[in-house]
Coordinates of C-alpha atoms in Angstrom, one line a residue:
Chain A
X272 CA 10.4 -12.9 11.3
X273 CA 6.6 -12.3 11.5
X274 CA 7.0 -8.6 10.1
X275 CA 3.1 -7.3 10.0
X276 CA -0.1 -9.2 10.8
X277 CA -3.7 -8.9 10.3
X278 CA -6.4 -10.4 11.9
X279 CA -8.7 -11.6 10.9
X280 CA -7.8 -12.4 7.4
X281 CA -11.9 -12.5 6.6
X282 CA -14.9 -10.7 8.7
X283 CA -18.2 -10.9 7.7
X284 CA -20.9 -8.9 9.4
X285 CA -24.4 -7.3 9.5
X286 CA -24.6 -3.1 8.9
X287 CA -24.8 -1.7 12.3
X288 CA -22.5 -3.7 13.8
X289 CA -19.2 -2.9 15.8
X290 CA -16.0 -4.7 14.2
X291 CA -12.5 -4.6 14.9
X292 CA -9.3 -5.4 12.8
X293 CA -6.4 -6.0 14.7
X294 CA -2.9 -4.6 13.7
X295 CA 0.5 -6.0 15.2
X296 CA 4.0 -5.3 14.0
X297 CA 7.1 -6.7 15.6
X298 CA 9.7 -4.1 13.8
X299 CA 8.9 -1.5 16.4
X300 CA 8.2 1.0 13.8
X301 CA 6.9 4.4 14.8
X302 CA 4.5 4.4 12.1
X303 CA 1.4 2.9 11.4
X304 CA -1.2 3.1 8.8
X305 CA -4.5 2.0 7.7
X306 CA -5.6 1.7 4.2
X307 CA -9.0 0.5 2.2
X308 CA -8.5 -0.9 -0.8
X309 CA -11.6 -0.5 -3.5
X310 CA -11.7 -0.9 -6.9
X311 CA -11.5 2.2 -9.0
X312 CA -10.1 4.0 -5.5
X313 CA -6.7 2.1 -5.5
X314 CA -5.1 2.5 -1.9
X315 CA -7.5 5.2 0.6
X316 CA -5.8 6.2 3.7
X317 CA -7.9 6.0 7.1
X318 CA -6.0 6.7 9.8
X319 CA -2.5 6.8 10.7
X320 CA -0.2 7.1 13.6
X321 CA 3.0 8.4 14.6
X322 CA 4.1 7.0 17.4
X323 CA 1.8 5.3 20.8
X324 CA -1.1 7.6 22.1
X325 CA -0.6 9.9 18.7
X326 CA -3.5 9.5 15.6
X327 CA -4.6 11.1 12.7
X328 CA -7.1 11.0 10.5
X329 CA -6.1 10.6 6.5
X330 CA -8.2 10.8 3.7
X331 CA -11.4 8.9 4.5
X332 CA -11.7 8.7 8.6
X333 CA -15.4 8.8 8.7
X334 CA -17.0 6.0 10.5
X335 CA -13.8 4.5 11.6
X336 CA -11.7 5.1 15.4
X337 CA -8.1 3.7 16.1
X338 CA -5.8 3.5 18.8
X339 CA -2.3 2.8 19.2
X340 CA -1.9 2.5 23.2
X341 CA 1.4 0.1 22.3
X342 CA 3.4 1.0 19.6
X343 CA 3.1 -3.0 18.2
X344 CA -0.6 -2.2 18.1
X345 CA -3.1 -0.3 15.7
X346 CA -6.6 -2.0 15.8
X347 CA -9.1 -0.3 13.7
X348 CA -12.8 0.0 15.2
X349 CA -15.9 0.4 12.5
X350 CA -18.2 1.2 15.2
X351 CA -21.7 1.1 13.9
X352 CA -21.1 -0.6 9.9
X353 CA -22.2 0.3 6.8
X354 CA -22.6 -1.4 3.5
X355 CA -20.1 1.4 2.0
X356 CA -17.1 0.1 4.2
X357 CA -17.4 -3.6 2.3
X358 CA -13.5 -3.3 1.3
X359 CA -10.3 -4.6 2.1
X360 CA -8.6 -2.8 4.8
X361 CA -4.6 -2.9 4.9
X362 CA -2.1 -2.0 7.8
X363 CA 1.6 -1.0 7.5
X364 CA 4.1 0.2 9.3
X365 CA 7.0 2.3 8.5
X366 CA 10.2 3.8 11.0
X367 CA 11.0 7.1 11.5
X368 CA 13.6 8.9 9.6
X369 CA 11.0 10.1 6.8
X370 CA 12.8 8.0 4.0
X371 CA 11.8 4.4 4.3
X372 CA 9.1 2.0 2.8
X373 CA 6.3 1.2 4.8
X374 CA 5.4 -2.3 5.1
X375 CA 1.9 -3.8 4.5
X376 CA 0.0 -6.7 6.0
X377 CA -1.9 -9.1 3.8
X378 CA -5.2 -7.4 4.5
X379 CA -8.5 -7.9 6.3
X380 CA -11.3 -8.7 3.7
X381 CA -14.7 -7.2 5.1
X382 CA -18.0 -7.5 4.2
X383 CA -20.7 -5.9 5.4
X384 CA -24.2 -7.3 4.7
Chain B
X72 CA -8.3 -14.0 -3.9
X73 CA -10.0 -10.0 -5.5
X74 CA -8.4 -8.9 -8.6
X75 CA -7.3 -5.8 -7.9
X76 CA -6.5 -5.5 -11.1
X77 CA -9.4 -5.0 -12.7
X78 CA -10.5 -1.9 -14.7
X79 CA -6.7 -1.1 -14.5
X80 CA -4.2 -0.4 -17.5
X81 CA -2.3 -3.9 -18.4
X82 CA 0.9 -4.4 -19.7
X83 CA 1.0 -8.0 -21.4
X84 CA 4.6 -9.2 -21.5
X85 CA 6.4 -12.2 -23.2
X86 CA 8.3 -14.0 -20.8
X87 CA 11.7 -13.3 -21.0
X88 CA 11.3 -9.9 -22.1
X89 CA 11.7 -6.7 -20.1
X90 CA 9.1 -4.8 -19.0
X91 CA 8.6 -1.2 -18.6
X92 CA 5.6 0.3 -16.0
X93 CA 5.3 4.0 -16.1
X94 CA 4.1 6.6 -13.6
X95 CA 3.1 10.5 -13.4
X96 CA 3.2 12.3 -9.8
X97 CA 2.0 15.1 -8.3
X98 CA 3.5 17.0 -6.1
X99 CA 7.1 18.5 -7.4
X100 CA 8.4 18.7 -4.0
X101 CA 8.1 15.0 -3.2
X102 CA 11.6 13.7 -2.2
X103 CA 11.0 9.8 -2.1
X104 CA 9.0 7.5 -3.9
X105 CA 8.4 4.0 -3.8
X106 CA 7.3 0.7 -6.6
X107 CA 5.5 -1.6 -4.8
X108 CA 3.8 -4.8 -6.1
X109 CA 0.5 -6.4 -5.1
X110 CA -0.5 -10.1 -5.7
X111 CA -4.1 -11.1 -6.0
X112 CA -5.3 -11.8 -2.1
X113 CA -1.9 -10.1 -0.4
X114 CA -1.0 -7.3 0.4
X115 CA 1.7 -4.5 -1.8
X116 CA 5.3 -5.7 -1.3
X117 CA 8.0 -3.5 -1.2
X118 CA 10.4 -3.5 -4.3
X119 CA 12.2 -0.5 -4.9
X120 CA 12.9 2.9 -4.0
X121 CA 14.5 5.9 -5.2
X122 CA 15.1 9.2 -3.6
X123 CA 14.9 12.7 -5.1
X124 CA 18.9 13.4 -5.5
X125 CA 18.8 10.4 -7.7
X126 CA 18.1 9.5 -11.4
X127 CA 18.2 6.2 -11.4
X128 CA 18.5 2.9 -9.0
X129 CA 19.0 -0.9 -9.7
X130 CA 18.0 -4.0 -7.7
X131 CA 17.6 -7.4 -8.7
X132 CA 16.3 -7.8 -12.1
X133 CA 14.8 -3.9 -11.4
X134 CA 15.5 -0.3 -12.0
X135 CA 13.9 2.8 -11.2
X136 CA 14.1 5.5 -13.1
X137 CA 12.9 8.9 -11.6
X138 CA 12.4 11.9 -14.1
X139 CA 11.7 15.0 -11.6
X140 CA 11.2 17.7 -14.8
X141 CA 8.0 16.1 -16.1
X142 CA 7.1 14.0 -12.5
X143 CA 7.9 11.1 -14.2
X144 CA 8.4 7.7 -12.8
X145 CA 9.3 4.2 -14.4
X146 CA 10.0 0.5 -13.1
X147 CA 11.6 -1.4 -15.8
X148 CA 11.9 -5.8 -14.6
X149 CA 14.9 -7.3 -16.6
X150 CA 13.4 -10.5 -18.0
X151 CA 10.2 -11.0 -17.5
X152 CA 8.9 -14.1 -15.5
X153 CA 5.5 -15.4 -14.7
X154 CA 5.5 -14.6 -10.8
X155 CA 6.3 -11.1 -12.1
X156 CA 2.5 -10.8 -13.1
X157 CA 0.5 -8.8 -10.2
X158 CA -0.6 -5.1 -10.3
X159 CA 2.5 -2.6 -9.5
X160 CA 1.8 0.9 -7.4
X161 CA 4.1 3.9 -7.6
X162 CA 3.8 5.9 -4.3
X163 CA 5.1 9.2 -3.5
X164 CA 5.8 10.0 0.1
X165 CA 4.4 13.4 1.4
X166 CA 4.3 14.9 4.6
X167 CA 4.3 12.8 8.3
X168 CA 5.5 10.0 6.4
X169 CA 2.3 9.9 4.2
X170 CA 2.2 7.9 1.1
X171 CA 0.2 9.2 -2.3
X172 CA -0.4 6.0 -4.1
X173 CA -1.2 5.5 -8.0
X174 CA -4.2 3.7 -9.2
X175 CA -1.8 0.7 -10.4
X176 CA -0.6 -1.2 -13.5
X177 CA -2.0 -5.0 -14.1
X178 CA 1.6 -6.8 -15.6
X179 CA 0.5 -10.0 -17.3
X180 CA 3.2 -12.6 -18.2
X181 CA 2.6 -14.4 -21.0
X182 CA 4.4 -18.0 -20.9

Protein backbone atom coordinates (compact mmCIF):
# COMPACT_ATOMS: atom_id res chain seq x y z
CA UNK A 1 0.00 0.00 0.00
CA UNK A 2 2.31 2.87 -1.01
CA UNK A 3 -0.65 5.57 -0.87
CA UNK A 4 1.30 9.02 -1.83
CA UNK A 5 5.01 9.67 -2.43
CA UNK A 6 7.31 12.48 -2.58
CA UNK A 7 10.48 12.76 -3.92
CA UNK A 8 12.85 13.89 -2.98
CA UNK A 9 12.30 14.00 0.73
CA UNK A 10 15.21 16.94 0.91
CA UNK A 11 16.43 19.36 -2.12
CA UNK A 12 18.81 21.88 -1.67
CA UNK A 13 19.60 24.40 -4.31
CA UNK A 14 21.13 27.73 -5.45
CA UNK A 15 18.35 30.76 -6.45
CA UNK A 16 17.94 30.64 -10.13
CA UNK A 17 17.85 27.29 -10.47
CA UNK A 18 15.21 24.90 -12.05
CA UNK A 19 13.93 22.11 -9.49
CA UNK A 20 11.42 19.58 -9.63
CA UNK A 21 9.32 17.58 -6.99
CA UNK A 22 7.95 14.61 -8.07
CA UNK A 23 4.32 13.52 -7.08
CA UNK A 24 3.04 9.76 -7.53
CA UNK A 25 -0.15 8.28 -6.07
CA UNK A 26 -1.19 4.75 -6.61
CA UNK A 27 -5.14 5.28 -5.50
CA UNK A 28 -5.91 6.62 -8.92
CA UNK A 29 -7.51 9.67 -7.49
CA UNK A 30 -8.73 12.39 -9.77
CA UNK A 31 -7.35 14.95 -7.69
CA UNK A 32 -4.18 16.28 -6.94
CA UNK A 33 -2.77 19.10 -5.02
CA UNK A 34 0.16 20.95 -4.09
CA UNK A 35 0.71 22.72 -0.91
CA UNK A 36 3.72 24.99 0.90
CA UNK A 37 3.83 24.81 4.22
CA UNK A 38 5.50 28.11 6.11
CA UNK A 39 5.33 29.08 9.40
CA UNK A 40 2.86 31.71 10.24
CA UNK A 41 1.04 30.69 6.67
CA UNK A 42 -0.10 27.12 7.76
CA UNK A 43 -1.06 25.06 4.54
CA UNK A 44 -0.80 27.55 0.97
CA UNK A 45 -2.22 26.00 -2.05
CA UNK A 46 -0.16 26.05 -5.39
CA UNK A 47 -1.64 24.30 -7.90
CA UNK A 48 -4.15 21.73 -8.19
CA UNK A 49 -5.55 19.30 -10.67
CA UNK A 50 -8.69 17.63 -11.60
CA UNK A 51 -8.10 15.03 -13.54
CA UNK A 52 -4.80 14.30 -16.39
CA UNK A 53 -4.11 17.22 -18.81
CA UNK A 54 -6.52 19.57 -16.45
CA UNK A 55 -4.58 22.42 -13.85
CA UNK A 56 -5.31 25.23 -11.84
CA UNK A 57 -3.67 27.58 -10.17
CA UNK A 58 -4.65 28.07 -6.16
CA UNK A 59 -3.66 30.67 -3.95
CA UNK A 60 0.05 31.27 -4.59
CA UNK A 61 0.99 29.89 -8.27
CA UNK A 62 3.57 32.42 -8.98
CA UNK A 63 6.90 30.98 -9.95
CA UNK A 64 5.71 27.49 -9.97
CA UNK A 65 4.35 25.16 -13.39
CA UNK A 66 2.78 21.59 -12.99
CA UNK A 67 1.61 18.93 -15.09
CA UNK A 68 -0.40 16.00 -14.70
CA UNK A 69 0.09 14.09 -18.19
CA UNK A 70 -0.83 10.69 -16.03
CA UNK A 71 -3.25 10.76 -13.59
CA UNK A 72 -0.55 8.91 -10.93
CA UNK A 73 1.60 11.94 -11.64
CA UNK A 74 1.78 15.72 -10.42
CA UNK A 75 5.50 16.93 -10.44
CA UNK A 76 5.83 20.46 -9.54
CA UNK A 77 8.51 22.69 -11.54
CA UNK A 78 10.15 25.99 -9.73
CA UNK A 79 11.64 27.08 -12.81
CA UNK A 80 14.11 29.80 -12.10
CA UNK A 81 14.28 29.73 -7.66
CA UNK A 82 13.95 32.16 -5.28
CA UNK A 83 14.93 32.48 -1.72
CA UNK A 84 11.13 33.12 -0.95
CA UNK A 85 10.12 29.48 -2.01
CA UNK A 86 12.57 27.92 0.90
CA UNK A 87 9.44 25.88 2.30
CA UNK A 88 8.08 22.57 2.59
CA UNK A 89 6.00 21.62 -0.33
CA UNK A 90 3.16 18.84 0.17
CA UNK A 91 1.15 16.72 -2.36
CA UNK A 92 -2.22 15.03 -1.99
CA UNK A 93 -4.59 13.50 -3.63
CA UNK A 94 -8.26 13.12 -3.19
CA UNK A 95 -11.21 11.13 -5.55
CA UNK A 96 -13.98 12.51 -6.99
CA UNK A 97 -17.32 12.60 -5.53
CA UNK A 98 -16.62 16.09 -3.70
CA UNK A 99 -16.89 14.51 -0.09
CA UNK A 100 -13.65 12.73 0.65
CA UNK A 101 -10.32 13.48 2.49
CA UNK A 102 -7.49 14.25 0.49
CA UNK A 103 -4.42 12.43 1.36
CA UNK A 104 -0.96 14.03 1.89
CA UNK A 105 2.58 12.90 1.22
CA UNK A 106 5.27 13.47 3.76
CA UNK A 107 6.61 16.54 2.02
CA UNK A 108 9.55 17.78 0.06
CA UNK A 109 11.78 20.05 2.34
CA UNK A 110 13.46 22.80 0.02
CA UNK A 111 15.94 25.17 0.40
CA UNK A 112 16.93 27.58 -1.61
CA UNK A 113 20.29 29.30 -1.04
CA UNK B 1 12.13 17.25 11.64
CA UNK B 2 10.48 21.57 11.53
CA UNK B 3 8.16 22.31 14.15
CA UNK B 4 5.37 23.33 12.69
CA UNK B 5 4.13 24.08 15.66
CA UNK B 6 5.70 26.92 16.54
CA UNK B 7 4.07 30.38 17.15
CA UNK B 8 0.79 28.26 17.21
CA UNK B 9 -1.86 28.09 20.17
CA UNK B 10 -0.95 24.90 22.44
CA UNK B 11 -3.15 22.89 24.31
CA UNK B 12 -0.99 21.08 27.15
CA UNK B 13 -2.81 17.88 28.20
CA UNK B 14 -2.31 15.29 31.09
CA UNK B 15 -2.20 12.03 29.81
CA UNK B 16 -5.10 10.28 30.22
CA UNK B 17 -7.24 13.15 30.00
CA UNK B 18 -9.47 14.21 27.15
CA UNK B 19 -8.75 16.80 25.03
CA UNK B 20 -10.74 19.32 23.35
CA UNK B 21 -9.22 21.44 20.02
CA UNK B 22 -11.55 24.06 18.71
CA UNK B 23 -12.09 25.67 15.34
CA UNK B 24 -14.01 28.83 13.64
CA UNK B 25 -14.73 28.67 9.76
CA UNK B 26 -15.56 30.71 7.17
CA UNK B 27 -17.68 30.21 4.67
CA UNK B 28 -21.44 29.25 5.90
CA UNK B 29 -22.07 27.31 2.87
CA UNK B 30 -19.21 24.80 3.41
CA UNK B 31 -20.74 21.24 3.49
CA UNK B 32 -17.72 19.07 4.62
CA UNK B 33 -14.91 19.60 6.76
CA UNK B 34 -12.01 17.64 7.79
CA UNK B 35 -9.45 17.24 11.37
CA UNK B 36 -6.29 16.35 10.27
CA UNK B 37 -3.06 15.83 12.29
CA UNK B 38 0.48 16.72 11.39
CA UNK B 39 3.67 15.12 13.12
CA UNK B 40 6.84 17.02 13.17
CA UNK B 41 8.77 16.05 9.64
CA UNK B 42 5.43 14.23 8.02
CA UNK B 43 3.01 15.17 6.43
CA UNK B 44 -1.15 15.93 7.90
CA UNK B 45 -2.92 12.61 8.39
CA UNK B 46 -6.36 12.14 7.95
CA UNK B 47 -8.51 11.55 11.19
CA UNK B 48 -11.91 12.60 10.96
CA UNK B 49 -14.62 13.97 9.08
CA UNK B 50 -17.95 15.24 9.37
CA UNK B 51 -20.46 16.41 6.86
CA UNK B 52 -22.89 19.40 7.01
CA UNK B 53 -26.22 17.26 7.72
CA UNK B 54 -24.44 16.18 10.80
CA UNK B 55 -23.85 17.40 14.33
CA UNK B 56 -21.68 15.11 15.59
CA UNK B 57 -19.37 11.95 14.48
CA UNK B 58 -17.25 9.35 16.58
CA UNK B 59 -14.13 7.39 15.61
CA UNK B 60 -11.67 5.76 17.70
CA UNK B 61 -10.97 7.60 20.72
CA UNK B 62 -12.42 10.87 18.56
CA UNK B 63 -15.43 12.93 17.94
CA UNK B 64 -16.29 15.76 15.87
CA UNK B 65 -18.46 18.08 16.79
CA UNK B 66 -19.71 20.56 14.01
CA UNK B 67 -21.72 23.77 15.24
CA UNK B 68 -23.01 25.30 11.70
CA UNK B 69 -24.90 28.51 13.66
CA UNK B 70 -21.66 30.15 14.96
CA UNK B 71 -19.16 28.09 12.21
CA UNK B 72 -17.99 26.26 14.88
CA UNK B 73 -15.85 23.20 14.87
CA UNK B 74 -14.32 20.89 17.72
CA UNK B 75 -12.17 17.56 17.86
CA UNK B 76 -12.39 16.23 21.22
CA UNK B 77 -9.42 12.73 21.77
CA UNK B 78 -10.85 10.47 24.50
CA UNK B 79 -7.82 9.82 26.71
CA UNK B 80 -5.11 11.55 25.91
CA UNK B 81 -1.77 9.62 24.99
CA UNK B 82 1.72 10.84 24.18
CA UNK B 83 1.65 9.97 20.37
CA UNK B 84 -1.46 12.24 20.38
CA UNK B 85 0.94 15.33 20.69
CA UNK B 86 1.37 16.90 16.97
CA UNK B 87 -0.27 20.06 15.64
CA UNK B 88 -4.15 19.40 14.49
CA UNK B 89 -5.68 21.30 11.23
CA UNK B 90 -9.40 21.86 10.72
CA UNK B 91 -10.08 22.14 6.91
CA UNK B 92 -13.21 23.17 5.24
CA UNK B 93 -13.76 21.96 1.73
CA UNK B 94 -14.86 24.64 -0.90
CA UNK B 95 -15.32 24.51 -4.34
CA UNK B 96 -13.42 21.91 -7.11
CA UNK B 97 -12.64 19.88 -4.13
CA UNK B 98 -10.61 22.79 -2.55
CA UNK B 99 -9.57 22.63 0.99
CA UNK B 100 -9.48 25.98 3.37
CA UNK B 101 -7.15 24.96 6.12
CA UNK B 102 -6.74 26.52 9.73
CA UNK B 103 -3.54 27.83 11.01
CA UNK B 104 -3.35 24.73 13.53
CA UNK B 105 -3.37 23.75 17.30
CA UNK B 106 0.07 22.43 18.88
CA UNK B 107 -1.40 19.40 21.50
CA UNK B 108 1.23 18.68 24.00
CA UNK B 109 0.95 15.42 26.13
CA UNK B 110 2.21 15.65 29.28
CA UNK B 111 3.33 12.08 30.71
Amino acid sequence: DAGITQSPRYKITETGRQVTLMCHQTWSHSYMFWYRQDLGHGLRLIYYSAAADITDKGEVPDGYVVSRSKTENFPLTLESATRSQTSVYFCASSGVGGIQPQHFGDGTRLSIL
Amino acid sequence: GESVGLHLPTLSVQEGDNSIINCAYSNSASDYFIWYKQESGKGPQFIIDIRSNMDKRQGQRVTVLLNKTVKHLSLQIAATQPGDSAVYFCAEKGGNNRLAFGKGNQVVVIP
